[in-house]
Coordinates of C-alpha atoms and ligand atoms in Angstrom, one line a residue:
Chain A
X1 CA 39.3 18.8 -2.4
X2 CA 36.3 20.3 -4.1
X3 CA 37.9 23.7 -4.3
X4 CA 40.5 22.3 -6.8
X5 CA 37.9 21.9 -9.5
X6 CA 35.6 24.4 -11.1
X7 CA 32.1 23.3 -10.3
X8 CA 30.1 21.6 -13.0
X9 CA 26.8 22.5 -11.3
X10 CA 26.1 25.6 -9.3
X11 CA 22.8 25.8 -7.4
X12 CA 22.1 29.1 -5.8
X13 CA 19.0 30.3 -3.9
X14 CA 17.0 27.5 -5.4
X15 CA 13.5 27.0 -4.1
X16 CA 10.9 24.5 -5.3
X17 CA 7.3 23.7 -4.7
X18 CA 5.1 20.7 -5.2
X19 CA 1.4 21.2 -5.3
X20 CA 1.8 24.7 -4.0
X21 CA 3.8 23.5 -1.0
X22 CA 7.4 24.7 -0.5
X23 CA 9.7 21.6 -0.4
X24 CA 13.0 23.2 -1.2
X25 CA 13.9 26.6 0.4
X26 CA 16.6 28.9 -0.9
X27 CA 19.3 26.3 -1.1
X28 CA 22.8 26.9 -2.5
X29 CA 25.6 24.4 -3.2
X30 CA 28.1 23.3 -5.8
X31 CA 29.0 20.1 -7.4
X32 CA 32.7 19.9 -8.4
X33 CA 33.5 18.7 -11.9
X34 CA 35.1 15.6 -10.6
X35 CA 34.1 12.8 -8.3
X36 CA 31.0 12.1 -6.2
X37 CA 29.2 14.6 -4.2
X38 CA 26.7 13.2 -1.7
X39 CA 23.4 14.9 -1.1
X40 CA 22.3 13.7 2.4
X41 CA 19.6 14.2 5.0
X42 CA 16.9 12.4 6.8
X43 CA 13.7 11.2 5.1
X44 CA 11.6 13.8 3.6
X45 CA 14.0 16.7 3.8
X46 CA 13.9 17.5 0.1
X47 CA 16.7 15.5 -1.5
X48 CA 14.6 14.1 -4.3
X49 CA 12.9 17.4 -4.7
X50 CA 16.2 19.2 -5.1
X51 CA 17.2 16.9 -7.9
X52 CA 13.8 17.2 -9.6
X53 CA 14.1 21.0 -9.3
X54 CA 17.5 21.0 -10.9
X55 CA 16.0 19.0 -13.8
X56 CA 12.9 21.2 -14.0
X57 CA 10.6 18.3 -13.2
X58 CA 9.0 20.4 -10.5
X59 CA 8.2 24.1 -10.3
X60 CA 11.3 26.0 -9.2
X61 CA 12.9 29.4 -8.8
X62 CA 16.5 30.5 -8.3
X63 CA 19.6 30.0 -10.3
X64 CA 21.1 26.8 -11.6
X65 CA 24.1 26.7 -13.9
X66 CA 25.6 23.7 -15.6
X67 CA 29.1 24.2 -16.9
X68 CA 28.7 27.9 -16.5
X69 CA 25.4 28.2 -18.4
X70 CA 22.0 29.0 -16.8
X71 CA 19.6 26.1 -17.1
X72 CA 16.9 27.1 -14.6
X73 CA 14.7 28.5 -17.3
X74 CA 14.9 25.5 -19.6
X75 CA 12.5 22.6 -19.9
X76 CA 13.6 19.2 -18.7
X77 CA 14.4 17.6 -22.0
X78 CA 16.7 20.5 -23.0
X79 CA 18.6 20.3 -19.7
X80 CA 19.1 16.5 -20.1
X81 CA 20.3 16.9 -23.7
X82 CA 23.0 19.3 -22.4
X83 CA 24.5 16.2 -20.8
X84 CA 22.7 15.4 -17.6
X85 CA 22.0 11.7 -16.8
X86 CA 19.3 11.0 -14.3
X87 CA 18.8 7.9 -12.3
X88 CA 15.5 8.5 -10.4
X89 CA 14.5 7.3 -7.0
X90 CA 12.5 4.0 -7.4
X91 CA 14.1 3.4 -10.8
X92 CA 11.2 4.4 -13.0
X93 CA 11.9 1.9 -15.7
X94 CA 9.1 1.6 -18.3
X95 CA 7.4 -1.6 -17.1
X96 CA 5.5 -2.3 -20.3
X97 CA 8.6 -1.9 -22.5
X98 CA 11.3 -4.5 -22.9
X99 CA 14.8 -4.0 -21.5
X100 CA 16.1 -3.3 -25.0
X101 CA 13.3 -0.7 -25.6
X102 CA 14.1 1.0 -22.3
X103 CA 17.7 1.4 -23.4
X104 CA 16.9 2.4 -26.9
X105 CA 14.6 5.1 -25.7
X106 CA 17.4 6.5 -23.6
X107 CA 19.9 6.8 -26.4
X108 CA 20.3 10.5 -27.0
X109 CA 22.6 10.5 -30.0
X110 CA 24.0 8.2 -32.8
X111 CA 26.9 6.9 -30.7
X112 CA 25.4 5.4 -27.6
X113 CA 27.9 3.6 -25.5
X114 CA 26.4 0.2 -25.9
X115 CA 29.6 -1.8 -25.4
X116 CA 30.2 -0.1 -22.1
X117 CA 26.7 -0.9 -20.9
X118 CA 26.9 -4.5 -22.1
X119 CA 30.2 -4.9 -20.3
X120 CA 28.8 -3.4 -17.1
X121 CA 25.5 -5.3 -17.1
X122 CA 25.8 -8.6 -19.0
X123 CA 22.6 -9.7 -17.3
X124 CA 20.7 -7.1 -19.2
X125 CA 22.0 -8.3 -22.6
X126 CA 20.6 -11.8 -21.8
X127 CA 17.3 -10.2 -20.7
X128 CA 16.9 -7.7 -23.5
X129 CA 13.6 -9.1 -24.7
X130 CA 12.1 -9.3 -21.2
X131 CA 9.6 -6.7 -20.1
X132 CA 11.2 -4.3 -17.6
X133 CA 8.2 -4.6 -15.3
X134 CA 9.0 -8.2 -14.7
X135 CA 12.6 -7.6 -13.7
X136 CA 13.8 -7.9 -10.1
X137 CA 14.4 -4.6 -8.2
X138 CA 18.1 -5.0 -8.7
X139 CA 17.8 -5.7 -12.4
X140 CA 15.5 -2.7 -12.7
X141 CA 18.2 -0.5 -11.1
X142 CA 20.7 -1.8 -13.6
X143 CA 18.3 -0.7 -16.4
X144 CA 18.0 2.7 -14.8
X145 CA 21.7 3.1 -14.4
X146 CA 22.3 1.8 -17.9
X147 CA 19.9 4.4 -19.4
X148 CA 22.1 7.1 -17.8
X149 CA 25.5 5.5 -18.7
X150 CA 24.6 5.0 -22.3
X151 CA 25.1 8.7 -23.0
X152 CA 28.0 11.0 -22.8
X153 CA 27.1 13.1 -19.8
X154 CA 28.6 16.1 -18.1
X155 CA 26.8 15.2 -14.8
X156 CA 24.9 12.3 -13.3
X157 CA 22.1 12.9 -10.8
X158 CA 21.6 9.6 -9.0
X159 CA 18.8 9.3 -6.4
X160 CA 19.1 6.4 -3.9
X161 CA 20.4 3.8 -6.3
X162 CA 20.8 1.2 -3.5
X163 CA 17.4 1.6 -2.0
X164 CA 15.9 -1.8 -1.2
X165 CA 18.7 -3.9 -2.7
X166 CA 20.4 -6.9 -1.2
X167 CA 24.0 -6.2 0.1
X168 CA 25.6 -8.0 -2.9
X169 CA 23.7 -5.8 -5.3
X170 CA 24.4 -2.7 -3.3
X171 CA 28.1 -3.5 -3.7
X172 CA 27.7 -4.0 -7.4
X173 CA 25.8 -0.7 -7.8
X174 CA 28.5 1.1 -5.7
X175 CA 31.2 -0.4 -7.9
X176 CA 29.4 0.7 -11.1
X177 CA 29.1 4.2 -9.7
X178 CA 32.7 4.3 -8.7
X179 CA 33.7 3.2 -12.2
X180 CA 31.4 5.9 -13.7
X181 CA 32.7 8.6 -11.4
X182 CA 36.1 8.3 -13.0
X183 CA 34.8 10.0 -16.1
X184 CA 31.7 11.9 -15.0
X185 CA 30.9 13.9 -11.8
X186 CA 28.0 12.5 -9.8
X187 CA 25.5 14.1 -7.4
X188 CA 24.4 11.2 -5.3
X189 CA 21.6 10.9 -2.9
X190 CA 22.3 7.9 -0.7
X191 CA 21.1 6.6 2.7
X192 CA 23.7 3.9 2.9
X193 CA 26.5 5.6 4.6
X194 CA 28.9 2.9 3.8
X195 CA 28.4 3.6 0.2
X196 CA 28.7 7.3 0.8
X197 CA 32.0 6.7 2.7
X198 CA 33.3 4.6 -0.2
X199 CA 32.3 7.0 -3.0
X200 CA 31.8 10.5 -1.9
X201 CA 34.3 13.3 -1.6
X202 CA 32.0 16.2 -0.8
X203 CA 28.8 16.2 1.1
X204 CA 25.8 18.5 1.2
X205 CA 23.3 17.9 4.0
X206 CA 19.7 19.1 3.9
X207 CA 17.2 19.5 6.7
X208 CA 13.7 20.8 6.3
X209 CA 14.3 21.9 2.7
X210 CA 17.5 23.9 3.5
X211 CA 21.2 23.2 3.4
X212 CA 22.5 22.7 6.9
X213 CA 26.0 21.5 6.2
X214 CA 28.5 21.3 3.4
X215 CA 32.0 20.0 3.4
X216 CA 34.0 16.8 3.1
X217 CA 32.0 13.6 3.2
X218 CA 34.8 11.7 4.9
X219 CA 35.2 14.4 7.6
X220 CA 31.4 14.4 8.2
X221 CA 31.2 10.6 8.6
X222 CA 34.3 10.6 10.8
X223 CA 32.5 12.9 13.2
X224 CA 29.9 10.6 14.9
X225 CA 28.3 13.4 16.8
X226 CA 27.7 15.5 13.7
X227 CA 26.5 12.6 11.6
X228 CA 24.1 11.6 14.3
X229 CA 22.8 15.1 14.6
X230 CA 22.5 15.8 10.9
X231 CA 21.4 12.4 9.6
X232 CA 19.9 10.8 12.7
X233 CA 22.0 7.7 12.3
X234 CA 25.3 6.3 13.3
X235 CA 28.3 7.3 11.3
X236 CA 28.3 3.9 9.5
X237 CA 31.7 2.5 10.3
X238 CA 31.9 -1.1 9.2
X239 CA 31.1 -2.7 12.6
X240 CA 27.6 -1.3 12.6
X241 CA 26.7 -2.0 9.0
X242 CA 25.7 -5.2 7.3
X243 CA 28.8 -7.1 6.3
X244 CA 30.0 -6.2 2.8
X245 CA 29.4 -8.7 0.1
X246 CA 32.5 -10.8 -0.8
X247 CA 32.3 -9.1 -4.1
X248 CA 33.1 -5.8 -2.6
X249 CA 36.5 -7.0 -1.4
X250 CA 37.8 -6.8 -4.9
X251 CA 37.4 -3.1 -4.8
X252 CA 40.1 -0.5 -4.7
X253 CA 40.9 -0.6 -1.0
X254 CA 42.1 3.0 -0.8
X255 CA 38.7 4.4 -1.6
X256 CA 37.3 2.6 1.4
X257 CA 40.0 3.9 3.7
Chain B
X1 CA -29.4 -18.3 -37.0
X2 CA -29.4 -15.9 -39.8
X3 CA -30.5 -13.2 -37.4
X4 CA -27.6 -13.9 -35.1
X5 CA -25.2 -13.7 -38.0
X6 CA -26.7 -10.4 -39.2
X7 CA -26.6 -9.0 -35.7
X8 CA -23.1 -10.2 -35.1
X9 CA -21.6 -8.8 -38.3
X10 CA -23.5 -5.5 -38.0
X11 CA -22.2 -5.4 -34.4
X12 CA -18.7 -6.0 -35.6
X13 CA -19.1 -3.2 -38.1
X14 CA -20.4 -0.8 -35.5
X15 CA -17.6 -1.9 -33.2
X16 CA -15.2 -1.1 -36.0
X17 CA -16.6 2.5 -36.1
X18 CA -16.4 2.8 -32.4
X19 CA -12.8 1.7 -32.5
X20 CA -11.8 4.2 -35.2
X21 CA -12.9 7.0 -32.8
X22 CA -11.9 5.3 -29.5
X23 CA -8.4 4.5 -30.6
X24 CA -7.5 8.2 -30.9
X25 CA -9.4 9.1 -27.7
X26 CA -7.6 6.5 -25.8
X27 CA -4.1 7.3 -27.1
X28 CA -4.6 11.0 -26.5
X29 CA -5.9 10.5 -23.0
X30 CA -3.2 7.9 -22.3
X31 CA -0.3 10.1 -23.3
X32 CA -1.5 13.6 -22.4
X33 CA -4.4 13.1 -20.0
X34 CA -6.6 15.1 -22.3
X35 CA -10.2 14.2 -22.7
X36 CA -10.9 15.3 -26.3
X37 CA -14.6 16.2 -26.6
X38 CA -13.9 17.7 -30.1
X39 CA -12.9 14.3 -31.4
X40 CA -16.4 13.7 -33.0
X41 CA -15.9 16.8 -35.1
X42 CA -12.8 15.2 -36.7
X43 CA -15.0 12.4 -37.8
X44 CA -17.8 14.6 -39.1
X45 CA -15.4 16.7 -41.0
X46 CA -13.8 13.6 -42.6
X47 CA -17.3 12.4 -43.6
X48 CA -18.3 15.6 -45.2
X49 CA -14.9 15.8 -47.0
X50 CA -15.5 12.3 -48.3
X51 CA -18.9 13.3 -49.5
X52 CA -17.7 16.5 -51.2
X53 CA -15.2 14.6 -53.3
X54 CA -17.7 11.8 -54.1
X55 CA -20.3 14.2 -55.4
X56 CA -17.8 15.9 -57.6
X57 CA -16.1 12.8 -59.1
X58 CA -18.9 10.3 -59.2
X59 CA -19.9 8.4 -56.1
X60 CA -20.1 5.0 -57.7
X61 CA -16.4 4.7 -58.6
X62 CA -14.0 2.8 -56.5
X63 CA -11.3 5.4 -57.2
X64 CA -13.6 8.0 -55.7
X65 CA -14.3 5.8 -52.7
X66 CA -10.5 5.3 -52.1
X67 CA -9.9 9.0 -52.6
X68 CA -12.7 9.9 -50.1
X69 CA -11.1 7.6 -47.5
X70 CA -7.7 9.2 -48.0
X71 CA -9.1 12.7 -48.0
X72 CA -11.2 11.9 -44.9
X73 CA -8.2 10.7 -43.1
X74 CA -6.1 13.7 -44.2
X75 CA -8.7 16.2 -43.2
X76 CA -9.2 14.5 -39.8
X77 CA -5.4 14.5 -39.2
X78 CA -5.0 18.1 -40.1
X79 CA -7.9 19.3 -38.0
X80 CA -6.7 17.3 -35.1
X81 CA -3.1 18.5 -35.4
X82 CA -4.3 22.1 -35.5
X83 CA -6.5 21.5 -32.5
X84 CA -3.5 20.3 -30.5
X85 CA -1.2 23.0 -31.8
X86 CA -3.4 26.0 -31.5
X87 CA -5.6 25.2 -28.5
X88 CA -4.7 22.1 -26.4
X89 CA -1.0 22.8 -26.3
X90 CA -1.5 25.8 -24.1
X91 CA -3.5 23.9 -21.6
X92 CA -1.6 20.8 -20.6
X93 CA -2.2 19.8 -17.0
X94 CA -5.1 22.2 -16.8
X95 CA -7.9 19.7 -17.1
X96 CA -10.9 21.9 -16.5
X97 CA -9.8 24.3 -19.2
X98 CA -9.1 21.5 -21.6
X99 CA -12.6 20.1 -21.2
X100 CA -14.1 23.6 -21.7
X101 CA -12.0 24.2 -24.8
X102 CA -12.7 20.8 -26.4
X103 CA -16.4 20.9 -25.6
X104 CA -16.6 24.4 -26.9
X105 CA -14.8 23.4 -30.1
X106 CA -17.1 20.4 -30.5
X107 CA -20.2 22.6 -30.2
X108 CA -18.8 25.4 -32.4
X109 CA -17.8 23.0 -35.2
X110 CA -21.2 21.4 -35.2
X111 CA -22.7 24.8 -35.7
X112 CA -20.1 25.6 -38.4
X113 CA -20.9 22.3 -40.2
X114 CA -24.7 23.1 -40.0
X115 CA -23.9 26.5 -41.5
X116 CA -22.0 25.0 -44.4
X117 CA -23.9 21.8 -45.1
X118 CA -27.3 22.4 -43.4
X119 CA -29.0 20.5 -40.6
X120 CA -30.6 17.8 -42.7
X121 CA -28.8 14.5 -43.3
X122 CA -27.1 14.2 -46.6
X123 CA -27.6 10.8 -48.1
X124 CA -24.6 8.9 -49.3
X125 CA -24.1 6.3 -52.0
X126 CA -20.9 4.5 -53.0
X127 CA -19.7 1.9 -55.4
X128 CA -22.4 -0.6 -56.4
X129 CA -20.8 -3.5 -54.5
X130 CA -21.0 -1.6 -51.2
X131 CA -24.7 -1.1 -51.7
X132 CA -25.3 -4.9 -52.2
X133 CA -25.5 -7.7 -49.8
X134 CA -23.7 -11.0 -49.4
X135 CA -25.4 -14.1 -48.0
X136 CA -23.8 -15.8 -45.1
X137 CA -25.6 -18.7 -43.4
X138 CA -28.9 -17.4 -44.8
X139 CA -28.3 -13.9 -43.6
X140 CA -28.1 -11.1 -46.1
X141 CA -25.3 -8.9 -44.9
X142 CA -24.8 -5.4 -46.4
X143 CA -21.4 -5.3 -47.9
X144 CA -20.5 -2.0 -46.3
X145 CA -20.2 -3.9 -43.0
X146 CA -17.3 -5.9 -44.4
X147 CA -15.6 -2.8 -45.7
X148 CA -15.8 -1.1 -42.3
X149 CA -14.5 -4.1 -40.5
X150 CA -11.7 -4.6 -43.0
X151 CA -10.5 -1.0 -42.8
X152 CA -10.7 -0.9 -39.0
X153 CA -8.6 -4.0 -38.8
X154 CA -6.1 -2.4 -41.2
X155 CA -6.0 0.7 -39.0
X156 CA -5.6 -1.3 -35.9
X157 CA -2.6 -3.2 -37.5
X158 CA -1.1 0.0 -38.8
X159 CA -1.3 1.8 -35.4
X160 CA 0.1 -1.3 -33.6
X161 CA 3.0 -1.5 -36.1
X162 CA 3.6 2.3 -35.7
X163 CA 3.7 2.0 -31.9
X164 CA 5.9 -1.1 -32.0
X165 CA 8.4 -0.4 -34.7
X166 CA 9.0 3.3 -34.8
X167 CA 10.9 5.6 -32.4
X168 CA 7.8 7.9 -32.1
X169 CA 5.8 4.8 -31.3
X170 CA 8.3 3.9 -28.6
X171 CA 8.1 7.4 -27.2
X172 CA 4.3 7.3 -27.2
X173 CA 4.2 3.9 -25.4
X174 CA 6.7 5.1 -22.8
X175 CA 4.9 8.4 -22.4
X176 CA 1.6 6.7 -21.8
X177 CA 3.3 5.0 -18.9
X178 CA 5.4 7.8 -17.4
X179 CA 5.5 11.0 -19.3
X180 CA 7.9 12.9 -17.0
X181 CA 10.5 10.2 -17.2
X182 CA 10.4 10.4 -20.9
X183 CA 11.3 14.1 -20.7
X184 CA 13.9 13.2 -18.2
X185 CA 15.6 11.0 -20.8
X186 CA 16.0 14.2 -22.9
X187 CA 13.0 13.6 -25.2
X188 CA 10.7 16.5 -26.2
X189 CA 7.5 14.6 -25.7
X190 CA 5.4 17.5 -27.0
X191 CA 6.3 16.6 -30.6
X192 CA 4.7 13.2 -29.9
X193 CA 1.6 15.0 -28.7
X194 CA 0.9 16.7 -32.0
X195 CA 1.6 13.4 -33.8
X196 CA -0.8 11.4 -31.6
X197 CA -3.5 14.0 -32.2
X198 CA -2.9 13.6 -36.0
X199 CA -3.0 9.8 -35.9
X200 CA -6.2 9.9 -33.8
X201 CA -7.7 12.5 -36.1
X202 CA -6.8 10.4 -39.2
X203 CA -8.5 7.3 -37.7
X204 CA -11.6 9.4 -36.9
X205 CA -11.7 11.0 -40.3
X206 CA -11.5 7.6 -41.9
X207 CA -14.2 6.5 -39.5
X208 CA -16.3 9.4 -40.7
X209 CA -16.2 8.3 -44.3
X210 CA -17.0 4.7 -43.4
X211 CA -19.7 5.7 -41.0
X212 CA -21.4 7.7 -43.7
X213 CA -21.6 4.5 -45.9
X214 CA -22.5 2.3 -42.9
X215 CA -25.5 4.5 -41.9
X216 CA -26.2 5.8 -45.5
X217 CA -26.0 9.5 -44.6
X218 CA -23.8 12.2 -43.1
X219 CA -25.0 15.0 -40.8
X220 CA -23.3 17.5 -38.6
X221 CA -24.4 15.4 -35.5
X222 CA -22.8 12.1 -36.8
X223 CA -19.6 12.5 -34.9
X224 CA -21.2 13.5 -31.6
X225 CA -23.5 10.5 -31.6
X226 CA -20.6 8.1 -32.2
X227 CA -18.4 10.0 -29.7
X228 CA -20.6 9.2 -26.7
X229 CA -20.2 5.4 -27.3
X230 CA -16.5 5.8 -28.2
X231 CA -16.0 7.4 -24.8
X232 CA -17.8 4.6 -23.1
X233 CA -15.7 2.1 -25.0
X234 CA -12.5 4.0 -24.1
X235 CA -13.3 3.8 -20.4
X236 CA -14.4 0.2 -20.5
X237 CA -11.2 -0.8 -22.4
X238 CA -9.0 1.2 -20.1
X239 CA -7.9 4.8 -20.9
X240 CA -4.6 4.6 -22.8
X241 CA -4.9 1.0 -24.0
X242 CA -5.2 0.5 -27.7
X243 CA -5.9 -3.2 -27.4
X244 CA -8.4 -2.5 -24.6
X245 CA -10.2 0.0 -27.0
X246 CA -10.3 -2.6 -29.7
X247 CA -11.8 -5.3 -27.5
X248 CA -14.2 -3.0 -25.8
X249 CA -15.4 -1.6 -29.1
X250 CA -16.4 -5.0 -30.3
X251 CA -17.9 -6.1 -27.0
X252 CA -19.9 -2.9 -26.6
X253 CA -21.3 -2.9 -30.2
X254 CA -22.2 -6.6 -30.0
X255 CA -24.0 -6.1 -26.7
X256 CA -25.8 -3.1 -28.1
X257 CA -27.0 -4.9 -31.2
X258 CA -28.1 -8.1 -29.4
X259 CA -29.9 -6.2 -26.6
X260 CA -31.6 -4.0 -29.1
X261 CA -33.0 -7.0 -31.0
X262 CA -33.6 -9.5 -28.2
X263 CA -34.4 -7.2 -25.2
X264 CA -36.8 -4.7 -26.8
X265 CA -34.5 -1.9 -27.9
X266 CA -32.5 -1.8 -24.6
X267 CA -29.1 -1.6 -26.4
X268 CA -28.1 1.8 -25.0
X269 CA -29.2 0.9 -21.5
X270 CA -27.3 -2.4 -21.7
X271 CA -24.1 -0.4 -22.6
X272 CA -24.5 2.0 -19.8
X273 CA -25.0 -0.9 -17.4
X274 CA -21.9 -2.6 -18.7
X275 CA -20.0 0.7 -18.1
X276 CA -21.3 0.8 -14.5
X277 CA -20.3 -2.8 -13.9
X278 CA -16.8 -2.2 -15.2
X279 CA -16.4 1.0 -13.3
X280 CA -17.5 -0.7 -10.1
X281 CA -15.3 -3.9 -10.5
X282 CA -12.4 -2.6 -12.5
X283 CA -12.3 1.2 -12.3
X284 CA -9.2 1.4 -14.5
X285 CA -10.9 -0.6 -17.3
X286 CA -10.2 -4.0 -18.8
X287 CA -6.6 -3.2 -19.8
X288 CA -6.0 0.2 -18.4
X289 CA -3.0 1.3 -16.4
X290 CA -3.7 1.5 -12.7
X291 CA -5.2 4.8 -11.7
Ligands
LIG301 N1 3.9 14.8 -4.8 C1 4.0 15.4 -3.6 N2 2.9 16.0 -3.1 C2 3.0 16.6 -1.9 N3 4.1 16.7 -1.1 C3 5.2 16.0 -1.6 C4 5.2 15.4 -2.9 N4 6.4 14.9 -3.1 C5 7.2 15.2 -2.0 N5 6.5 15.9 -1.1 C6 7.0 16.4 0.1 O1 8.1 17.1 -0.1 C7 9.0 16.9 1.0 C8 10.4 16.5 0.4 O2 10.2 15.3 -0.3 P1 11.4 14.6 -1.0 O3 10.9 13.4 -1.7 O4 12.2 15.6 -1.7 O5 12.3 14.1 0.2 P2 13.6 13.2 0.3 O6 14.6 13.9 1.0 O7 13.9 12.7 -1.1 O8 13.1 11.9 1.2 P3 13.5 10.4 1.1 O9 14.8 10.3 1.8 O10 12.4 9.7 1.9 O11 13.5 10.0 -0.3 C9 8.4 15.9 1.9 O12 7.9 16.5 3.0 C10 7.3 15.3 1.1 O13 6.2 14.9 1.9
LIG302 MG1 13.9 10.9 -2.0

C-alpha cells in the first residue's frame, strides 16, 4: 500500500540526543503521502523523541526530507512553515491564553481554515474566551488538534492524541483524525491499538531507539504473536478493548474491518 | 499622619522606578531565561541622555523634559536591542556565559560612563513645577513623585495593552509559558526576543530620566543601585510576571520606606528578609509560573 505513493517524509539514519543521552539511534523509515502511518513501540522507546527530532526540537543528526527537500538543518519554525502540523504529546496548549488566542497564535497565514475548525469543534467556539488551562483534558486535545488543522499542511505529526481520554472522546479524536487523513498524511504515535487498527495503513515499530519493524499496520495487528513481542500488549481485537462509544458506530465500517 | 502620607507617596514613587527596571528584567527572563545584569546600564545611559538634552535646550522647559523622556526611552531601547542582537543572541541556553557577558557589559559600561561623564554625581533640575511640593493631608510631597508614578502607570498600561492586543504580545505571552511550542507553531520566536529587549530597555531608559529627577542627580552608578532592588522585586513578583513585578515593586518600596523611617534605617534589611520569606514559602514568587 505505502509503495504506491511517493513518500512525503523520508527519515534516514536519524539519531537524536537529549541532555547528551542518545534517545534515537540511526533510524530510517518513510511516511507515504497519503493516509496514516503509525509509529509504535513500548513506553520510552523514543517515539516522542523521533517526532521532536524530525521537528528539530531536540539535537539531531542524519537526513530528513519533506516532499523531497532536506529539512534536517533547519530550525523548527522553518520546518513547520513548510507545512508540518504538530500535535504534541500532552497537548501543550498555552494555559494562560484563551482558546481563541491559542488558535490565533497557530494561524500561519492569512487564510486559516476557521470554518473547518469551527465545524469540527463547536465546543471550542462556545469556549473561545475561556483560558485554555481551565479546559478539560479532552477539550485541550481539541485545541491542540485545532491548532494543527487550522493550517494547510503537507504532513501532520500527532503524538498520542488519545492519551488519558474517555472512550467517547477517544472515538471523537479518532474520527477527527480519520477525517483529516483524507487530505493530509499523518504520522501518528498511538498506544490505543484499536485506534491504530481503525486509522493506520503503515506501521513503524521502535524499540530501544531503533526501528525493529516496518510494514502494514493491519498485518502487524493481525499477528498476535508479533504484536505481543513488539508492543508488549495484546493485538487489540475488540473483545479485549473497552467497548467503543456509541458515537463510533456512525463511522465508516470498512475502515474498522 | 503627614509622615505616613509622605512615606507612602515616596514609596510609591520609588516603587514606580523599581517597576520601570523590573518590568524589562521580568519579561526578558520570562521569555528567554536570560538574567540581564546589564539592565542597569540601559537606565543610566537613558538618564545621561536626558541630562545631555536638558543642558543644551534649557532644563526648566516642559518641552525639554518631554524630549528627555523620549530620548531616554529611545536610547535605552537601542542599547538593549543591540545588546540582544550582538551579544545575548549567541548565548541562548548557555546561562553561565550569559551571566558573564551581561555582568561584564554592566561593569564595562559603568567604566565607560565614568570615562565620559566623570565619577561625580551630576545634579539635575527640571521644570519649576517638578521642583515644588504639593500639600496632601499636611504632608509636603515633592511633585516629581507624582510624575514618576504617573509615567510608570502609563508604562504599565502601555505594556499590558501591547501584550494583550498585538500579535507580538501574544507571541511573548505564549513564549513566556512554553517557548519551544511557540516555535513548533511555525513562529520565529527570536524576533520577539529583540523586541522584548527593546521594550525593556525603553522602560529602563525612561526610568533613568525619571530617577535622575527623583533623586536630583545622575551618576554612572545610578542604574546599578536600582538594579539590585529591581532583581529582588522581580524574584518576589515571580520571574516572567509583569503584574507580579508591578505589585512587588510597590510592596518592596513601601516596606523599604517605612522600615527606614520607623525601624531605624533597616529598609534594605527588611527587603532582604522579605525576599527570604518569599523564597522559602513561594519559591516561584507571588505570581510566577511554577519552576
Ligand atoms: N528530557 C529528558 N531528559 C532525559 N531523558 C529523556 C528526556 N526525555 C526523554 N528522555 C528519555 O528518552 C527516551 C525516549 O523517550 P520518549 O519520550 O521519546 O519515549 P516514547 O516512546 O515517546 O515513550 P512514551 O510511550 O512513554 O511516550 C526515554 O528513555 C526517556 O527516558
Ligand atoms: Mg511519547
